[in-house]
Short mmCIF file of C-alpha atoms and ligand atoms in Angstrom, two decimals:
data_model
loop_
_atom_site.label_atom_id
_atom_site.label_comp_id
_atom_site.label_asym_id
_atom_site.label_seq_id
_atom_site.Cartn_x
_atom_site.Cartn_y
_atom_site.Cartn_z
CA MET A 1 85.36 36.68 58.56
CA ILE A 2 84.24 39.89 56.35
CA PRO A 3 87.40 40.87 54.89
CA PHE A 4 88.72 44.53 54.47
CA VAL A 5 88.99 44.28 50.66
CA ASP A 6 88.27 41.52 48.50
CA LEU A 7 90.29 41.63 45.20
CA ARG A 8 89.48 38.25 44.24
CA ALA A 9 85.59 38.90 44.04
CA ILE A 10 86.44 41.55 41.57
CA HIS A 11 88.84 39.65 39.53
CA GLN A 12 86.81 36.46 39.28
CA PRO A 13 84.20 37.59 36.86
CA LEU A 14 86.82 39.06 34.62
CA TYR A 15 88.93 35.70 34.78
CA SER A 16 88.73 34.78 30.88
CA GLU A 17 88.98 38.50 29.74
CA LEU A 18 92.43 38.70 31.96
CA VAL A 19 94.01 35.82 30.90
CA GLU A 20 93.54 36.69 27.22
CA ALA A 21 95.35 39.95 28.15
CA PHE A 22 98.15 37.76 29.71
CA THR A 23 98.56 35.78 26.64
CA GLY A 24 98.27 38.97 24.59
CA VAL A 25 101.11 40.26 26.00
CA LEU A 26 103.12 37.13 26.00
CA ASP A 27 102.39 36.52 22.32
CA GLY A 28 102.89 40.04 21.24
CA ASN A 29 106.20 40.17 23.04
CA ALA A 30 105.49 43.77 24.23
CA PHE A 31 106.53 43.32 28.34
CA VAL A 32 107.76 46.81 29.02
CA LEU A 33 105.80 49.82 27.38
CA GLY A 34 104.31 48.74 24.10
CA PRO A 35 100.81 48.98 22.47
CA ALA A 36 98.74 47.73 25.60
CA VAL A 37 100.36 50.58 27.54
CA GLU A 38 99.93 53.06 24.63
CA GLN A 39 96.17 52.13 24.38
CA PHE A 40 95.68 52.46 28.08
CA GLU A 41 96.95 55.79 28.44
CA ARG A 42 94.75 57.22 25.84
CA SER A 43 91.83 55.72 27.69
CA PHE A 44 92.76 56.89 30.95
CA ALA A 45 93.70 60.44 29.41
CA ALA A 46 90.27 60.55 27.89
CA TYR A 47 88.52 59.23 31.28
CA VAL A 48 89.93 62.21 33.64
CA GLY A 49 89.69 64.82 30.82
CA ARG A 50 93.30 65.35 30.01
CA LYS A 51 95.25 65.33 26.96
CA HIS A 52 97.80 63.14 28.09
CA CYS A 53 98.63 60.03 30.30
CA VAL A 54 102.34 58.61 30.76
CA GLY A 55 102.12 55.41 32.14
CA LEU A 56 104.80 54.57 35.24
CA ASN A 57 105.65 51.65 37.39
CA SER A 58 103.91 52.93 40.64
CA GLY A 59 102.22 56.02 42.15
CA THR A 60 105.34 57.00 44.22
CA SER A 61 107.29 57.40 40.89
CA ALA A 62 104.47 59.36 39.24
CA LEU A 63 104.76 61.60 42.30
CA HIS A 64 108.39 61.75 41.94
CA LEU A 65 108.55 62.41 38.18
CA ALA A 66 105.81 65.06 38.08
CA LEU A 67 107.91 67.12 40.80
CA LYS A 68 111.22 66.29 39.09
CA SER A 69 109.78 67.24 35.61
CA TYR A 70 109.01 70.93 36.85
CA GLY A 71 112.86 71.15 38.19
CA ILE A 72 111.81 71.23 41.62
CA GLY A 73 115.19 70.77 43.50
CA PRO A 74 117.32 71.72 46.62
CA GLY A 75 116.17 74.80 48.34
CA ASP A 76 112.77 74.28 47.05
CA GLU A 77 109.97 73.97 49.32
CA VAL A 78 106.30 72.06 48.61
CA ILE A 79 103.46 72.56 50.86
CA THR A 80 101.44 69.19 51.44
CA THR A 81 99.43 67.12 53.97
CA PRO A 82 100.86 65.23 57.08
CA HIS A 83 97.79 63.13 57.11
CA THR A 84 98.39 60.90 54.03
CA PHE A 85 100.62 57.85 53.00
CA VAL A 86 104.25 58.34 53.42
CA ALA A 87 104.97 58.52 49.56
CA THR A 88 103.44 61.85 49.32
CA ALA A 89 106.24 63.10 51.19
CA TRP A 90 108.64 60.89 49.54
CA ALA A 91 108.22 62.33 46.22
CA ILE A 92 109.40 65.81 47.44
CA SER A 93 112.30 64.49 49.43
CA TYR A 94 113.68 62.15 46.37
CA CYS A 95 114.00 66.00 44.48
CA GLY A 96 115.98 67.09 47.56
CA ALA A 97 113.39 69.65 48.24
CA ARG A 98 111.83 70.09 51.69
CA PRO A 99 108.06 69.20 52.64
CA VAL A 100 106.64 71.70 54.34
CA PHE A 101 103.13 70.17 56.02
CA ALA A 102 99.91 71.94 56.44
CA ASP A 103 97.37 70.79 59.14
CA VAL A 104 94.48 69.24 57.52
CA GLU A 105 90.49 70.27 57.84
CA ALA A 106 88.56 68.73 60.87
CA SER A 107 85.87 67.82 58.86
CA THR A 108 87.29 65.74 56.06
CA GLY A 109 91.04 65.16 57.06
CA ASN A 110 91.87 67.13 53.62
CA ILE A 111 94.65 69.79 53.67
CA ASN A 112 93.56 72.90 54.79
CA SER A 113 93.68 75.41 52.16
CA GLU A 114 93.98 78.26 54.30
CA GLN A 115 96.84 77.26 56.07
CA VAL A 116 98.51 76.29 52.76
CA ARG A 117 98.05 80.15 51.86
CA ALA A 118 99.61 81.32 55.15
CA LEU A 119 102.48 78.68 54.65
CA VAL A 120 103.87 80.04 51.13
CA THR A 121 107.21 81.76 51.22
CA PRO A 122 109.76 82.87 48.28
CA ARG A 123 111.08 79.32 48.40
CA THR A 124 107.64 77.77 47.77
CA LYS A 125 107.27 76.04 44.07
CA ALA A 126 104.25 73.74 44.58
CA ILE A 127 101.38 72.87 46.62
CA LEU A 128 100.83 68.93 46.76
CA PRO A 129 97.40 68.03 48.01
CA VAL A 130 96.08 64.54 48.59
CA ASP A 131 92.55 63.71 47.71
CA LEU A 132 91.89 61.49 50.97
CA TYR A 133 90.19 58.35 50.84
CA GLY A 134 88.98 59.49 47.34
CA ASN A 135 87.21 62.42 48.58
CA PRO A 136 88.47 65.66 46.63
CA ALA A 137 90.99 68.22 48.21
CA ALA A 138 89.38 71.87 48.04
CA LEU A 139 91.00 71.62 44.49
CA THR A 140 89.20 74.64 43.14
CA VAL A 141 90.42 76.94 46.08
CA LEU A 142 93.87 75.47 45.80
CA GLU A 143 94.04 76.39 42.14
CA GLU A 144 93.17 79.71 42.91
CA VAL A 145 95.92 79.92 45.61
CA ALA A 146 98.42 78.30 43.24
CA ALA A 147 97.74 80.77 40.54
CA THR A 148 97.84 83.85 43.09
CA ASN A 149 101.06 82.85 44.07
CA GLY A 150 102.82 81.60 41.00
CA LEU A 151 102.94 78.04 42.15
CA ARG A 152 102.43 74.69 40.50
CA LEU A 153 99.41 72.53 41.58
CA ILE A 154 100.37 68.82 41.77
CA ASP A 155 97.36 66.79 42.83
CA ASP A 156 98.09 63.22 44.50
CA ALA A 157 95.04 61.67 43.23
CA CYS A 158 96.33 58.10 44.03
CA GLN A 159 93.19 57.23 45.93
CA ALA A 160 90.79 59.21 43.63
CA HIS A 161 90.35 57.07 40.15
CA GLY A 162 86.62 58.57 39.07
CA SER A 163 85.89 61.01 41.94
CA ARG A 164 84.41 64.31 40.91
CA LEU A 165 84.68 67.94 42.22
CA SER A 166 82.08 70.40 41.25
CA GLY A 167 81.14 68.07 38.04
CA ARG A 168 84.73 67.61 36.97
CA PRO A 169 86.58 64.66 37.23
CA VAL A 170 89.76 64.55 39.41
CA GLY A 171 92.96 64.33 37.44
CA SER A 172 91.54 67.36 35.38
CA PHE A 173 92.67 69.79 38.45
CA GLY A 174 95.88 71.69 38.63
CA ASP A 175 98.80 71.33 36.25
CA VAL A 176 99.35 67.74 36.46
CA ALA A 177 97.52 65.02 38.67
CA CYS A 178 99.40 61.62 39.87
CA PHE A 179 97.73 58.15 39.87
CA SER A 180 98.29 54.88 41.88
CA PHE A 181 97.26 51.61 40.09
CA TYR A 182 98.59 49.61 43.07
CA PRO A 183 96.25 46.48 43.57
CA ALA A 184 93.90 47.78 46.52
CA LYS A 185 93.28 51.09 44.78
CA ASN A 186 89.93 51.48 42.86
CA LEU A 187 91.48 50.78 39.85
CA GLY A 188 94.32 48.43 40.36
CA ALA A 189 96.77 46.54 38.26
CA VAL A 190 97.93 42.88 38.85
CA GLY A 191 101.20 44.26 40.40
CA GLU A 192 102.67 47.76 40.60
CA GLY A 193 101.56 50.81 38.25
CA GLY A 194 101.20 54.56 38.40
CA ALA A 195 100.22 57.31 36.10
CA VAL A 196 100.78 61.23 35.47
CA VAL A 197 98.14 63.17 33.58
CA THR A 198 98.39 66.54 32.32
CA ASP A 199 97.50 68.79 29.45
CA ASP A 200 100.81 70.27 28.86
CA ASP A 201 102.60 68.61 25.65
CA ALA A 202 105.92 69.51 26.45
CA LEU A 203 105.55 68.27 30.08
CA ALA A 204 104.40 65.16 28.79
CA ASP A 205 107.39 64.56 26.55
CA ARG A 206 109.57 65.39 29.16
CA LEU A 207 107.83 62.77 31.50
CA ARG A 208 108.20 60.16 28.85
CA MET A 209 111.66 61.05 28.41
CA LEU A 210 112.60 60.82 32.37
CA ARG A 211 110.74 57.51 32.72
CA ASP A 212 112.98 56.01 30.08
CA HIS A 213 116.65 56.67 31.08
CA ALA A 214 116.27 60.03 29.93
CA GLN A 215 116.73 58.81 26.55
CA VAL A 216 116.38 61.12 23.28
CA GLY A 217 117.25 58.50 20.32
CA ARG A 218 119.19 55.40 21.34
CA HIS A 219 121.94 55.59 23.60
CA ASN A 220 121.61 59.20 23.87
CA HIS A 221 121.16 60.05 27.48
CA VAL A 222 120.50 63.83 27.89
CA GLU A 223 120.16 63.93 32.15
CA ILE A 224 120.13 61.64 34.88
CA GLY A 225 117.14 59.45 33.96
CA PHE A 226 114.88 56.68 35.62
CA ASN A 227 113.22 53.39 34.77
CA TYR A 228 109.90 53.90 35.61
CA ARG A 229 108.10 52.67 32.86
CA MET A 230 104.96 50.66 32.89
CA GLU A 231 104.80 46.98 32.15
CA GLY A 232 102.99 45.76 29.25
CA VAL A 233 100.91 43.33 31.09
CA GLN A 234 99.76 46.17 33.57
CA GLY A 235 98.58 48.25 30.83
CA ALA A 236 96.80 45.31 29.29
CA VAL A 237 95.22 44.63 32.67
CA LEU A 238 94.48 48.45 33.41
CA GLY A 239 92.67 48.71 29.93
CA ILE A 240 90.22 45.92 30.82
CA LYS A 241 89.42 46.94 34.35
CA LEU A 242 88.97 50.77 33.34
CA HIS A 243 85.85 49.42 31.73
CA TYR A 244 84.28 48.50 35.04
CA LEU A 245 85.47 51.48 37.19
CA ASP A 246 82.44 53.40 37.18
CA SER A 247 80.40 50.41 37.96
CA TRP A 248 82.58 49.48 40.78
CA ASN A 249 82.70 52.82 41.93
CA SER A 250 78.52 53.35 41.75
CA ALA A 251 78.44 49.85 43.94
CA ARG A 252 80.95 51.39 46.73
CA SER A 253 78.86 54.80 46.57
CA HIS A 254 75.66 52.38 47.34
CA ALA A 255 77.83 50.63 50.06
CA ALA A 256 78.64 54.06 51.31
CA ALA A 257 75.17 55.58 51.52
CA ARG A 258 74.34 52.18 53.20
CA TYR A 259 76.77 52.90 56.05
CA PHE A 260 75.64 56.20 56.62
CA GLU A 261 72.18 54.80 57.28
CA LEU A 262 73.10 51.87 59.45
CA LEU A 263 75.48 54.10 61.59
CA SER A 264 73.71 57.67 61.46
CA GLY A 265 73.23 58.53 65.13
CA LEU A 266 75.52 55.90 66.81
CA GLU A 267 77.23 57.76 69.71
CA GLY A 268 80.81 57.44 69.49
CA VAL A 269 80.99 57.14 65.88
CA ARG A 270 82.02 60.10 63.73
CA LEU A 271 81.06 59.66 60.08
CA PRO A 272 83.07 60.88 57.20
CA SER A 273 82.49 64.20 55.87
CA VAL A 274 82.44 65.04 52.03
CA THR A 275 83.90 68.04 50.41
CA PRO A 276 81.33 70.55 49.18
CA GLY A 277 80.59 69.51 45.43
CA GLY A 278 82.68 66.57 45.79
CA GLU A 279 81.52 62.98 44.45
CA PRO A 280 83.90 60.70 46.29
CA ASN A 281 84.75 57.30 44.71
CA TRP A 282 84.95 55.86 48.12
CA HIS A 283 88.19 54.29 48.11
CA LEU A 284 87.78 54.01 51.92
CA PHE A 285 85.14 54.43 54.17
CA VAL A 286 87.01 56.02 57.35
CA VAL A 287 85.21 56.90 60.66
CA ARG A 288 86.73 57.85 64.07
CA VAL A 289 86.17 56.60 67.24
CA ALA A 290 87.74 56.57 70.59
CA SER A 291 89.98 53.87 72.01
CA ARG A 292 90.59 52.45 68.41
CA GLU A 293 92.74 49.61 69.29
CA ARG A 294 90.16 48.01 71.63
CA VAL A 295 87.50 48.81 68.96
CA ILE A 296 89.67 46.84 66.28
CA ARG A 297 90.43 43.99 68.24
CA SER A 298 86.80 43.70 69.50
CA MET A 299 85.58 43.78 65.87
CA GLN A 300 88.25 41.12 64.93
CA GLU A 301 86.83 39.06 67.31
CA MET A 302 83.47 39.32 66.35
CA GLY A 303 84.88 38.53 62.49
CA VAL A 304 85.06 41.81 61.02
CA GLN A 305 88.21 43.12 59.34
CA THR A 306 89.52 46.70 59.22
CA ALA A 307 92.27 48.66 58.62
CA VAL A 308 93.87 52.07 59.85
CA HIS A 309 94.79 54.87 57.42
CA TYR A 310 97.32 56.12 58.81
CA PRO A 311 97.99 55.64 62.43
CA VAL A 312 101.27 58.16 62.37
CA PRO A 313 101.12 61.24 60.76
CA VAL A 314 104.18 61.84 58.34
CA HIS A 315 105.54 64.72 60.32
CA LEU A 316 106.14 62.38 63.32
CA GLN A 317 107.51 59.42 61.09
CA PRO A 318 111.13 58.59 62.30
CA ALA A 319 112.23 59.40 58.79
CA TYR A 320 111.38 62.85 59.07
CA ALA A 321 112.84 63.68 62.53
CA HIS A 322 115.43 65.99 60.74
CA LEU A 323 112.71 68.55 59.84
CA GLY A 324 112.21 69.37 63.40
CA TYR A 325 108.57 68.96 63.58
CA ARG A 326 107.01 68.22 67.36
CA LYS A 327 103.79 66.58 68.29
CA GLY A 328 100.98 69.05 68.71
CA ASP A 329 102.23 71.10 65.80
CA PHE A 330 99.16 69.57 63.56
CA PRO A 331 96.48 68.99 66.18
CA GLU A 332 93.71 67.99 63.34
CA ALA A 333 95.81 66.00 61.77
CA GLU A 334 97.06 64.02 64.68
CA ALA A 335 93.55 63.49 66.10
CA PHE A 336 92.49 61.96 62.53
CA ALA A 337 95.91 59.58 62.86
CA SER A 338 94.56 58.76 66.25
CA SER A 339 90.82 58.09 66.09
CA CYS A 340 90.59 56.75 62.02
CA LEU A 341 89.42 53.49 61.47
CA SER A 342 88.66 52.23 58.15
CA LEU A 343 85.59 49.65 57.40
CA PRO A 344 85.28 46.83 55.04
CA MET A 345 84.60 48.53 51.88
CA PHE A 346 84.97 47.04 48.15
CA PRO A 347 82.20 46.84 45.19
CA THR A 348 80.99 43.24 45.96
CA ILE A 349 80.31 44.09 50.06
CA THR A 350 76.51 42.71 50.74
CA GLU A 351 73.99 44.53 52.97
CA GLY A 352 74.31 41.43 55.00
CA ASP A 353 78.16 41.79 55.41
CA GLN A 354 77.36 45.64 56.18
CA VAL A 355 74.71 45.03 58.47
CA ARG A 356 77.19 42.72 60.39
CA VAL A 357 80.09 45.29 60.39
CA ALA A 358 77.42 47.98 61.65
CA LYS A 359 76.32 45.88 64.56
CA SER A 360 80.00 44.78 65.52
CA LEU A 361 80.92 48.57 65.55
CA ALA A 362 78.26 49.37 67.77
CA VAL A 363 79.10 46.72 70.38
CA ALA A 364 82.66 47.45 70.10
CA VAL A 365 82.08 51.33 70.85
CA GLY A 366 79.30 50.54 73.05
CA GLY A 367 82.11 48.42 75.26
CA ALA A 368 84.56 51.05 74.85
CA ALA A 369 82.30 53.92 76.65
C1 LIG B 401 98.96 54.44 47.09
C2 LIG B 401 99.31 55.72 47.13
C3 LIG B 401 100.58 56.12 46.73
C4 LIG B 401 101.52 55.49 46.39
O1 LIG B 401 101.17 54.59 45.32
P1 LIG B 401 102.15 53.30 45.02
O2 LIG B 401 101.59 52.86 43.74
O3 LIG B 401 102.04 52.53 45.86
O4 LIG B 401 103.67 53.75 44.91
C5 LIG B 401 100.71 57.73 47.12
N1 LIG B 401 100.08 58.80 47.56
C6 LIG B 401 98.86 57.97 48.19
C7 LIG B 401 97.77 59.01 48.78
C8 LIG B 401 98.55 56.72 47.74
O5 LIG B 401 97.08 56.34 48.48
#
């Protein structure tokens, strides 16, 4: 069976380094925040070209705290994409604000910046794009839309560690960017983790205060706070794994190029599109096919595991029925949701594996025609 991801193969060569990191945290007794987290924060801020990185306990917390730190709340609107992991929208809802969805580009599946422009109202406070599958959203255009309308640009870069756009690292666009270190992300912890990066000194202080029960001085809580702190062991592991991120991403990029070669011209399979000027980290390699459920079953029978990111767009999730959106409101997002198929993608995938994936996909779509 060719797995969809293979985390064991990533960790196996780092085994002794990781065990050393675990014992370091155990001996140092710094289980929550502490020196390993601070060191990782400095390294990751430098990696994405920002002044500050605030380490948190998940990407979902990062998105929530970023919006919260700007005072976004009830009565406010935040424009985002319906074709994403649902946590993007949760962050808006946790603040009591309203998610306003814009359709996605037919090519990339990333938020359509011209629709964003058209959806701005006096209640709009921020734009929250997602660098879907690791491919940067049209961030330079969105920076202009945000500046023109006096809005915050908060980038959901939870899938885009190491991606670049026009030569700039993802994470350096907009007011802040949010990352997830969920184990299956390109830079993954051994548990939950996340971070907000920014150049704004005052905002970084505010994020650090909010993640730690809004404490200013011992036992002095200046507003309603959160327990969103990064664990010491996650900081230690992420600090080690960050050294390997570029080499893993370049292995993924070679694998992506190989998929393009193997699959080009295959009828019934639409290959992924990259944003102009974008250098994706290839977190996921997502093709589009008709009769997806049949293709998945058929590939599974041939020993190839696939996944779907994401089958139901956020505006059609039961949790968001109260927003009043209907099927047909975002035709491109809905078309993506019903046809997207994520092929096996991880740094150690072999050429032989990829040839098998391509053959099984060809047979599967042939059978579906
Ligand atoms: C993973 C992910 C999140 C949430 O991150 P967690 O660390 O799992 O909370 C948010 N948005 C996107 C686009 C993601 O891929």
